Amino acid sequence: MKNTKLIALILLLCLCTFSFSVEVYLLENKTPPEKYKTLGDILYVHAVTLLDAIGARYEWNNASKTLVVNWNQNSILFSNNSQTVLINNSPAYISNEPLILDNRFFLPLLETCKLFGLRVVTKEGQVHVFSEISYLLYYFSIPDGYAFNFQLPVNFVISEQSEERLLLDVYGSMTNRDWFLTNARLGIDRIQVANSTQDTLKAFIRFEIVTKPDRQAVVTQENGTLWIRTQNRVIPEIVVNTKNKIVIDPGHGGIDPGAIGNRGTYEKNVVLSLSKAVKSYLEKNDFIVYLTRENDVFVDLKQRAIFANNKGADLFVSLHLNSFEDISVQGVEVYYYPWSEESYKIRLNRLYGALSEETVKAKVQRKLLSTNQSKKYAENIRDTLQKSGLSIRKVIPGDFAVIAYTEMPAVLIECGYISNSNFERDLQKPEVLNLLAENIAKSIQNLF
Ligand SMILES: [Zn+2]
């Protein structure tokens, strides 16, 4: 029964959430589209295709549904549907389990690249995977920060973020020396640059950026240069129990473009503009609003939820655009977490590791209550959006990481289908985007 449910869920995910369509290049060879798939927000690659491309040896065991890979004198064992990976017989964990799809074994692309020390670079809807390492060559000062120059193009992934601290990982890169920078004038407590081998076989560079409370770091990249700048942080005035705190989560970003329309519009860019506009409407109406990303960067899904949990938000709203083969499909969808005590306990374990029985019980109770609230909020949001004239497809449960890991009521809104050419064209018009933002903001405002 459980298996049937799982298969049904996977099928549903395959049918409903082609959440991003990108081109994948493995060592500069274009990979046929059937060799990679997206499930929810995760890009998966056909294991054998990736391993052949990088020249790794491997053995598939069909009885146990396991794949043993030999890579740089290490043996790595992946199991179907398991987040545990055995590296030289010691367990390590990945957040997204390998899956068998159409009788073929798929690995989560980004995590596998991190594990193997492969470099990932994205440009214009293409994801490129390289095996050669990009060395950090030097850094130089700019008026409002620092620039770091790499030998070859790189992309960074935000693996942790809080108010003052940012951890950036650059997969497939290395530095021959560690750097430690501090700059009182720019409000930089420290920028620490060092190789990390945490959870991986090969080193990658980790940047730790800590700023003074009144400053925030803004990180951008261009080919082989990583720019770290600081700017003044607008500190929202804290008024106890009067203002509601909303965290808006612009989906995707950086390495992950999200869905791409036929005219080349990126979901990640649209939802970022949309989120900023929703934020400004809500702020005018006395809400405190935080965004999980302010720039075109990839932020780990768990980190987005942790960010909202740390803020003690009253509501978490993730904004996305959908995509489907049938380009006539359009309309808004609102998702909330499908309650399951069993699967939430697994989520808790992934988020916190082992917790006391009492803590688990309290957290489960809290999530159950907030999930009930999420469902009501989702329906309420639908009603407001419908009244404003938007076409609504459905309000349904969806097991997305961001709304699963959040502790407060949380919804994920697919604001429309970017695969629909009319909608994609409309999104180019600022007045259309602003109206959509205003309607979403109103639907949030109505909840409080
Ligand atoms: Zn999306």
Short mmCIF file of C-alpha atoms and ligand atoms in Angstrom, two decimals:
data_model
loop_
_atom_site.label_atom_id
_atom_site.label_comp_id
_atom_site.label_asym_id
_atom_site.label_seq_id
_atom_site.Cartn_x
_atom_site.Cartn_y
_atom_site.Cartn_z
CA MET A 1 0.00 0.00 0.00
CA LYS A 2 2.76 2.33 0.99
CA ASN A 3 4.63 1.61 -2.21
CA THR A 4 1.57 2.24 -4.31
CA LYS A 5 1.12 5.58 -2.60
CA LEU A 6 4.73 6.48 -3.22
CA ILE A 7 4.52 5.55 -6.88
CA ALA A 8 1.32 7.56 -7.19
CA LEU A 9 3.04 10.52 -5.57
CA ILE A 10 6.05 10.25 -7.86
CA LEU A 11 3.77 10.01 -10.89
CA LEU A 12 1.85 13.02 -9.67
CA LEU A 13 5.10 14.93 -9.24
CA CYS A 14 6.21 13.93 -12.74
CA LEU A 15 2.93 15.09 -14.21
CA CYS A 16 2.41 18.28 -12.28
CA THR A 17 5.73 19.79 -11.51
CA PHE A 18 8.10 20.11 -14.38
CA SER A 19 9.37 22.83 -12.16
CA PHE A 20 12.36 23.72 -14.25
CA SER A 21 13.50 22.91 -17.71
CA VAL A 22 17.19 23.39 -18.21
CA GLU A 23 19.85 22.03 -20.51
CA VAL A 24 22.50 19.93 -18.86
CA TYR A 25 26.07 19.69 -20.18
CA LEU A 26 28.41 17.09 -18.74
CA LEU A 27 32.04 17.99 -19.47
CA GLU A 28 30.86 20.20 -22.35
CA ASN A 29 28.72 17.46 -23.94
CA LYS A 30 25.05 18.23 -24.22
CA THR A 31 23.07 15.59 -22.35
CA PRO A 32 19.90 14.22 -23.98
CA PRO A 33 16.84 15.51 -22.07
CA GLU A 34 15.76 12.01 -21.04
CA LYS A 35 19.00 11.69 -19.06
CA TYR A 36 17.95 14.26 -16.48
CA LYS A 37 14.70 15.01 -14.73
CA THR A 38 13.33 17.47 -12.25
CA LEU A 39 11.21 16.36 -9.35
CA GLY A 40 9.81 19.14 -7.24
CA ASP A 41 12.71 21.56 -7.02
CA ILE A 42 15.48 19.03 -7.49
CA LEU A 43 17.40 18.33 -10.67
CA TYR A 44 18.24 14.64 -11.06
CA VAL A 45 20.71 13.13 -13.50
CA HIS A 46 20.84 9.59 -14.88
CA ALA A 47 23.63 8.08 -12.75
CA VAL A 48 25.35 6.06 -15.47
CA THR A 49 25.35 9.02 -17.87
CA LEU A 50 27.08 11.21 -15.29
CA LEU A 51 29.56 8.52 -14.24
CA ASP A 52 30.47 7.66 -17.83
CA ALA A 53 31.00 11.34 -18.56
CA ILE A 54 33.44 11.84 -15.70
CA GLY A 55 35.11 8.46 -16.20
CA ALA A 56 34.18 6.87 -12.89
CA ARG A 57 33.95 3.09 -12.51
CA TYR A 58 30.71 1.70 -11.13
CA GLU A 59 28.73 -1.44 -10.51
CA TRP A 60 24.95 -1.72 -10.28
CA ASN A 61 23.42 -4.40 -8.09
CA ASN A 62 19.93 -5.02 -9.32
CA ALA A 63 18.92 -7.25 -6.40
CA SER A 64 19.73 -4.65 -3.73
CA LYS A 65 19.13 -1.65 -6.03
CA THR A 66 22.47 -0.19 -5.07
CA LEU A 67 25.19 1.47 -7.09
CA VAL A 68 28.83 1.30 -6.04
CA VAL A 69 31.02 3.97 -7.59
CA ASN A 70 34.81 3.99 -7.52
CA TRP A 71 36.08 7.52 -7.71
CA ASN A 72 39.56 8.75 -6.80
CA GLN A 73 40.37 5.65 -4.77
CA ASN A 74 37.13 5.94 -2.84
CA SER A 75 34.13 3.69 -2.94
CA ILE A 76 30.71 5.32 -2.71
CA LEU A 77 27.54 3.30 -2.35
CA PHE A 78 24.20 4.85 -3.32
CA SER A 79 20.94 3.04 -2.54
CA ASN A 80 17.61 3.55 -4.21
CA ASN A 81 15.29 5.70 -2.07
CA SER A 82 17.85 6.17 0.69
CA GLN A 83 19.44 9.35 1.94
CA THR A 84 22.30 7.37 3.39
CA VAL A 85 25.40 7.08 1.24
CA LEU A 86 28.28 4.86 2.28
CA ILE A 87 31.65 6.46 1.63
CA ASN A 88 34.35 3.82 2.13
CA ASN A 89 31.77 2.04 4.30
CA SER A 90 31.09 5.03 6.57
CA PRO A 91 27.61 6.53 6.37
CA ALA A 92 27.10 10.06 5.06
CA TYR A 93 23.84 11.80 4.27
CA ILE A 94 22.38 13.54 1.27
CA SER A 95 19.12 15.52 1.47
CA ASN A 96 17.59 14.04 -1.66
CA GLU A 97 17.52 10.32 -2.16
CA PRO A 98 18.53 8.59 -5.42
CA LEU A 99 15.51 7.30 -7.34
CA ILE A 100 14.65 4.76 -9.99
CA LEU A 101 12.65 6.46 -12.73
CA ASP A 102 11.60 4.57 -15.87
CA ASN A 103 13.81 1.67 -14.74
CA ARG A 104 16.88 3.87 -14.60
CA PHE A 105 18.81 5.04 -11.57
CA PHE A 106 18.95 8.80 -10.99
CA LEU A 107 21.11 10.85 -8.61
CA PRO A 108 20.43 14.37 -7.32
CA LEU A 109 22.77 16.38 -9.56
CA LEU A 110 23.89 19.19 -7.28
CA GLU A 111 24.55 17.01 -4.25
CA THR A 112 26.41 14.42 -6.31
CA CYS A 113 28.60 17.16 -7.79
CA LYS A 114 29.37 18.44 -4.31
CA LEU A 115 30.17 14.92 -3.13
CA PHE A 116 32.47 14.19 -6.08
CA GLY A 117 34.08 17.62 -6.09
CA LEU A 118 32.70 18.45 -9.54
CA ARG A 119 32.38 22.07 -10.57
CA VAL A 120 28.93 23.33 -11.51
CA VAL A 121 28.46 26.47 -13.57
CA THR A 122 25.18 27.83 -14.88
CA LYS A 123 24.62 30.30 -17.61
CA GLU A 124 21.44 31.15 -19.49
CA GLY A 125 19.38 28.14 -18.50
CA GLN A 126 22.24 25.72 -18.94
CA VAL A 127 23.84 23.71 -16.19
CA HIS A 128 27.44 22.76 -16.92
CA VAL A 129 29.29 20.13 -14.94
CA PHE A 130 33.09 20.06 -15.12
CA SER A 131 35.62 17.73 -13.58
CA GLU A 132 38.57 20.11 -13.54
CA ILE A 133 39.16 22.24 -10.46
CA SER A 134 39.03 26.03 -10.55
CA TYR A 135 41.68 27.57 -8.30
CA LEU A 136 41.11 30.77 -6.42
CA LEU A 137 43.88 32.99 -7.75
CA TYR A 138 43.74 36.30 -5.88
CA TYR A 139 41.45 38.91 -4.42
CA PHE A 140 41.31 42.67 -4.70
CA SER A 141 39.53 45.49 -2.87
CA ILE A 142 36.68 47.43 -4.39
CA PRO A 143 35.12 50.54 -2.78
CA ASP A 144 32.33 48.60 -1.05
CA GLY A 145 33.86 45.16 -0.66
CA TYR A 146 36.11 42.56 -2.23
CA ALA A 147 36.34 40.62 -5.46
CA PHE A 148 37.76 37.11 -5.67
CA ASN A 149 39.16 35.89 -8.93
CA PHE A 150 39.04 32.25 -9.95
CA GLN A 151 40.99 30.52 -12.68
CA LEU A 152 37.79 29.18 -14.30
CA PRO A 153 34.09 30.14 -14.09
CA VAL A 154 32.36 29.12 -10.86
CA ASN A 155 28.96 29.35 -9.21
CA PHE A 156 28.34 29.53 -5.51
CA VAL A 157 25.68 27.96 -3.35
CA ILE A 158 24.48 29.53 -0.10
CA SER A 159 24.62 26.66 2.35
CA GLU A 160 23.70 28.65 5.42
CA GLN A 161 22.46 32.14 6.12
CA SER A 162 21.41 34.07 9.15
CA GLU A 163 21.13 37.77 9.86
CA GLU A 164 24.86 38.42 10.06
CA ARG A 165 26.48 35.24 8.79
CA LEU A 166 26.61 33.78 5.34
CA LEU A 167 28.25 30.51 4.25
CA LEU A 168 28.98 30.18 0.54
CA ASP A 169 30.20 26.98 -1.04
CA VAL A 170 31.93 26.94 -4.39
CA TYR A 171 31.90 23.33 -5.59
CA GLY A 172 34.85 22.14 -7.64
CA SER A 173 37.12 24.94 -6.54
CA MET A 174 40.19 25.03 -4.32
CA THR A 175 42.51 27.54 -2.77
CA ASN A 176 46.22 27.09 -2.14
CA ARG A 177 46.08 29.30 0.92
CA ASP A 178 43.49 30.46 3.41
CA TRP A 179 42.39 34.08 3.52
CA PHE A 180 41.15 36.11 6.43
CA LEU A 181 39.88 39.61 5.76
CA THR A 182 38.35 42.11 8.11
CA ASN A 183 37.29 45.68 7.39
CA ALA A 184 35.75 47.90 10.06
CA ARG A 185 34.86 50.67 7.59
CA LEU A 186 32.77 48.28 5.48
CA GLY A 187 31.26 46.59 8.54
CA ILE A 188 32.92 43.30 7.69
CA ASP A 189 33.72 41.35 10.83
CA ARG A 190 35.42 38.69 8.79
CA ILE A 191 35.57 37.00 5.45
CA GLN A 192 37.22 33.66 5.89
CA VAL A 193 38.14 31.62 2.86
CA ALA A 194 39.35 28.04 3.19
CA ASN A 195 39.04 24.62 1.65
CA SER A 196 36.42 22.41 3.21
CA THR A 197 36.11 18.65 2.89
CA GLN A 198 32.99 18.43 4.98
CA ASP A 199 30.60 15.77 3.59
CA THR A 200 32.55 15.39 0.39
CA LEU A 201 35.40 13.41 -1.10
CA LYS A 202 37.17 16.39 -2.58
CA ALA A 203 37.74 19.81 -1.14
CA PHE A 204 35.68 22.79 -2.16
CA ILE A 205 36.05 26.40 -1.11
CA ARG A 206 33.87 27.69 1.66
CA PHE A 207 33.48 31.42 2.28
CA GLU A 208 32.31 32.48 5.70
CA ILE A 209 31.12 36.08 5.72
CA VAL A 210 30.21 37.77 8.99
CA THR A 211 29.05 41.39 9.02
CA LYS A 212 28.23 43.89 11.75
CA PRO A 213 24.51 43.94 12.63
CA ASP A 214 23.90 47.17 10.70
CA ARG A 215 25.45 45.86 7.48
CA GLN A 216 24.55 43.04 5.17
CA ALA A 217 26.59 41.16 2.62
CA VAL A 218 25.51 41.09 -1.00
CA VAL A 219 27.20 38.45 -3.13
CA THR A 220 27.18 38.28 -6.90
CA GLN A 221 29.23 36.43 -9.47
CA GLU A 222 30.28 36.86 -13.02
CA ASN A 223 32.22 34.13 -14.81
CA GLY A 224 35.27 33.63 -12.67
CA THR A 225 34.78 36.51 -10.25
CA LEU A 226 32.91 36.49 -6.98
CA TRP A 227 31.96 39.94 -5.67
CA ILE A 228 31.26 40.40 -1.98
CA ARG A 229 29.89 43.82 -1.11
CA THR A 230 28.29 45.22 2.00
CA GLN A 231 25.41 47.63 2.25
CA ASN A 232 23.45 49.20 5.08
CA ARG A 233 20.87 46.92 6.54
CA VAL A 234 17.43 48.34 7.10
CA ILE A 235 16.60 47.15 10.58
CA PRO A 236 12.84 46.84 10.98
CA GLU A 237 11.66 48.42 14.18
CA ILE A 238 10.56 45.76 16.58
CA VAL A 239 7.09 46.39 17.90
CA VAL A 240 6.04 43.59 20.19
CA ASN A 241 2.92 41.69 19.14
CA THR A 242 1.53 44.28 16.81
CA LYS A 243 3.14 43.71 13.45
CA ASN A 244 2.89 40.40 11.67
CA LYS A 245 6.08 38.92 10.30
CA ILE A 246 5.96 37.38 6.86
CA VAL A 247 8.76 35.54 5.12
CA ILE A 248 8.47 35.57 1.34
CA ASP A 249 10.51 32.94 -0.45
CA PRO A 250 11.35 33.67 -4.10
CA GLY A 251 11.82 30.17 -5.55
CA HIS A 252 15.04 28.93 -7.19
CA GLY A 253 17.92 31.33 -7.96
CA GLY A 254 21.54 31.18 -9.04
CA ILE A 255 22.42 27.72 -10.36
CA ASP A 256 18.74 26.81 -10.45
CA PRO A 257 16.78 28.93 -12.96
CA GLY A 258 13.43 27.28 -12.25
CA ALA A 259 11.02 26.97 -15.16
CA ILE A 260 11.96 28.67 -18.42
CA GLY A 261 9.31 30.03 -20.76
CA ASN A 262 9.40 29.62 -24.53
CA ARG A 263 10.48 33.23 -24.87
CA GLY A 264 13.36 32.62 -22.48
CA THR A 265 11.85 34.11 -19.32
CA TYR A 266 13.33 32.63 -16.15
CA GLU A 267 11.12 31.71 -13.24
CA LYS A 268 13.87 32.68 -10.77
CA ASN A 269 13.95 36.27 -12.09
CA VAL A 270 10.19 36.75 -12.23
CA VAL A 271 9.57 35.41 -8.73
CA LEU A 272 12.35 37.60 -7.32
CA SER A 273 10.80 40.77 -8.80
CA LEU A 274 7.38 39.59 -7.71
CA SER A 275 8.55 38.88 -4.16
CA LYS A 276 10.18 42.29 -3.85
CA ALA A 277 6.95 43.95 -5.00
CA VAL A 278 4.84 41.87 -2.58
CA LYS A 279 7.24 42.86 0.20
CA SER A 280 6.89 46.55 -0.52
CA TYR A 281 3.06 46.36 -0.61
CA LEU A 282 2.96 44.49 2.68
CA GLU A 283 5.43 46.86 4.33
CA LYS A 284 3.20 49.79 3.41
CA ASN A 285 0.46 47.95 5.26
CA ASP A 286 2.38 47.51 8.47
CA PHE A 287 3.85 44.06 8.00
CA ILE A 288 7.44 43.12 8.70
CA VAL A 289 8.64 41.24 5.65
CA TYR A 290 11.81 39.25 5.02
CA LEU A 291 12.93 37.64 1.77
CA THR A 292 14.86 34.35 1.78
CA ARG A 293 16.96 35.71 -1.07
CA GLU A 294 17.41 39.26 -2.31
CA ASN A 295 19.63 38.43 -5.26
CA ASP A 296 20.06 35.90 -8.01
CA VAL A 297 21.62 33.25 -5.78
CA PHE A 298 20.95 29.62 -5.06
CA VAL A 299 19.80 29.11 -1.47
CA ASP A 300 19.48 25.60 -0.08
CA LEU A 301 15.81 24.68 0.43
CA LYS A 302 16.30 23.69 4.06
CA GLN A 303 18.07 26.98 4.72
CA ARG A 304 15.06 28.91 3.45
CA ALA A 305 12.87 27.18 6.02
CA ILE A 306 15.45 27.54 8.80
CA PHE A 307 15.64 31.25 7.96
CA ALA A 308 11.87 31.59 8.49
CA ASN A 309 11.96 29.48 11.66
CA ASN A 310 14.71 31.68 13.10
CA LYS A 311 12.75 34.82 12.28
CA GLY A 312 9.74 33.49 14.19
CA ALA A 313 7.58 34.36 11.18
CA ASP A 314 3.78 34.23 11.34
CA LEU A 315 3.53 33.03 7.77
CA PHE A 316 5.85 31.66 5.09
CA VAL A 317 4.92 32.16 1.44
CA SER A 318 6.99 30.56 -1.29
CA LEU A 319 6.44 32.04 -4.75
CA HIS A 320 6.92 30.00 -7.92
CA LEU A 321 5.83 29.74 -11.52
CA ASN A 322 4.72 26.47 -13.00
CA SER A 323 5.42 24.84 -16.34
CA PHE A 324 3.70 22.10 -18.30
CA GLU A 325 3.96 20.38 -21.67
CA ASP A 326 0.44 21.48 -22.58
CA ILE A 327 1.00 25.18 -23.16
CA SER A 328 -2.71 25.99 -22.92
CA VAL A 329 -2.69 25.22 -19.19
CA GLN A 330 -2.83 28.30 -17.00
CA GLY A 331 -3.92 29.43 -13.57
CA VAL A 332 -2.77 29.69 -9.99
CA GLU A 333 -2.16 26.78 -7.62
CA VAL A 334 -1.80 27.01 -3.88
CA TYR A 335 -0.05 24.23 -1.97
CA TYR A 336 0.13 23.39 1.71
CA TYR A 337 2.00 20.62 3.54
CA PRO A 338 0.29 17.21 3.36
CA TRP A 339 0.21 16.25 7.02
CA SER A 340 1.84 12.95 7.92
CA GLU A 341 3.34 12.47 11.35
CA GLU A 342 5.66 9.76 10.08
CA SER A 343 7.11 11.79 7.25
CA TYR A 344 7.35 14.96 9.35
CA LYS A 345 9.41 13.04 11.92
CA ILE A 346 11.81 12.10 9.12
CA ARG A 347 11.99 15.78 8.14
CA LEU A 348 12.74 16.73 11.75
CA ASN A 349 15.54 14.22 11.85
CA ARG A 350 17.06 15.64 8.66
CA LEU A 351 16.83 19.14 10.06
CA TYR A 352 18.03 18.64 13.61
CA GLY A 353 19.48 15.13 13.83
CA ALA A 354 18.50 13.19 16.94
CA LEU A 355 16.12 15.06 19.25
CA SER A 356 14.65 14.07 22.58
CA GLU A 357 11.28 12.35 22.45
CA GLU A 358 9.72 15.31 24.22
CA THR A 359 11.07 17.85 21.73
CA VAL A 360 9.88 15.74 18.80
CA LYS A 361 6.43 15.52 20.36
CA ALA A 362 6.24 19.28 20.84
CA LYS A 363 7.46 19.99 17.32
CA VAL A 364 5.05 17.46 15.79
CA GLN A 365 2.16 19.03 17.69
CA ARG A 366 3.18 22.48 16.53
CA LYS A 367 3.47 21.41 12.90
CA LEU A 368 0.09 19.70 13.03
CA LEU A 369 -1.55 22.90 14.24
CA SER A 370 0.30 25.07 11.76
CA THR A 371 -0.57 22.67 8.92
CA ASN A 372 -4.28 22.97 9.73
CA GLN A 373 -3.80 26.71 9.63
CA SER A 374 -1.84 26.47 6.35
CA LYS A 375 -4.78 24.72 4.71
CA LYS A 376 -7.20 27.43 5.85
CA TYR A 377 -4.79 30.14 4.72
CA ALA A 378 -4.35 28.43 1.34
CA GLU A 379 -8.12 28.38 0.81
CA ASN A 380 -8.43 31.95 1.96
CA ILE A 381 -5.67 33.06 -0.41
CA ARG A 382 -7.45 31.26 -3.24
CA ASP A 383 -10.70 33.09 -2.44
CA THR A 384 -9.04 36.52 -2.45
CA LEU A 385 -7.12 35.81 -5.64
CA GLN A 386 -10.26 34.49 -7.31
CA LYS A 387 -12.17 37.65 -6.38
CA SER A 388 -9.38 39.73 -7.88
CA GLY A 389 -10.02 37.98 -11.19
CA LEU A 390 -7.20 35.45 -11.33
CA SER A 391 -8.01 31.98 -12.60
CA ILE A 392 -7.37 29.36 -9.95
CA ARG A 393 -6.58 25.76 -10.77
CA LYS A 394 -6.48 24.17 -7.36
CA VAL A 395 -5.61 24.25 -3.68
CA ILE A 396 -3.88 20.98 -2.85
CA PRO A 397 -1.35 19.39 -0.52
CA GLY A 398 2.21 19.28 -1.88
CA ASP A 399 5.23 17.84 -0.12
CA PHE A 400 7.70 20.61 -0.95
CA ALA A 401 10.79 20.94 1.25
CA VAL A 402 10.29 24.62 2.07
CA ILE A 403 6.75 24.20 3.38
CA ALA A 404 7.65 20.92 5.08
CA TYR A 405 10.57 22.26 7.13
CA THR A 406 8.88 25.50 8.19
CA GLU A 407 7.29 25.50 11.63
CA MET A 408 4.77 28.30 11.06
CA PRO A 409 1.81 28.18 8.65
CA ALA A 410 3.27 27.97 5.17
CA VAL A 411 1.98 27.97 1.61
CA LEU A 412 3.60 27.64 -1.79
CA ILE A 413 1.93 29.57 -4.58
CA GLU A 414 2.50 28.60 -8.19
CA CYS A 415 1.50 32.01 -9.54
CA GLY A 416 0.78 30.81 -13.07
CA TYR A 417 2.19 28.77 -15.94
CA ILE A 418 5.24 30.29 -17.58
CA SER A 419 4.82 27.64 -20.30
CA ASN A 420 1.70 29.56 -21.36
CA SER A 421 2.96 32.09 -23.92
CA ASN A 422 0.29 34.70 -23.19
CA PHE A 423 1.10 34.63 -19.50
CA GLU A 424 4.83 34.70 -20.19
CA ARG A 425 4.39 37.75 -22.43
CA ASP A 426 2.22 39.48 -19.82
CA LEU A 427 4.89 38.94 -17.17
CA GLN A 428 7.19 41.26 -19.14
CA LYS A 429 4.84 44.16 -18.43
CA PRO A 430 5.62 45.87 -15.12
CA GLU A 431 1.96 46.78 -14.61
CA VAL A 432 0.91 43.12 -14.88
CA LEU A 433 3.62 41.99 -12.49
CA ASN A 434 2.72 44.76 -10.04
CA LEU A 435 -0.95 43.88 -10.15
CA LEU A 436 -0.14 40.24 -9.50
CA ALA A 437 2.07 41.30 -6.58
CA GLU A 438 -0.65 43.56 -5.21
CA ASN A 439 -3.21 40.75 -5.39
CA ILE A 440 -0.88 38.32 -3.65
CA ALA A 441 -0.11 40.93 -0.99
CA LYS A 442 -3.83 41.55 -0.46
CA SER A 443 -4.50 37.85 -0.15
CA ILE A 444 -1.85 37.70 2.59
CA GLN A 445 -3.12 40.85 4.28
CA ASN A 446 -6.63 39.37 4.43
CA LEU A 447 -5.39 36.54 6.62
CA PHE A 448 -4.55 38.79 9.55
ZN ZN B 1 9.48 26.74 -9.04
#
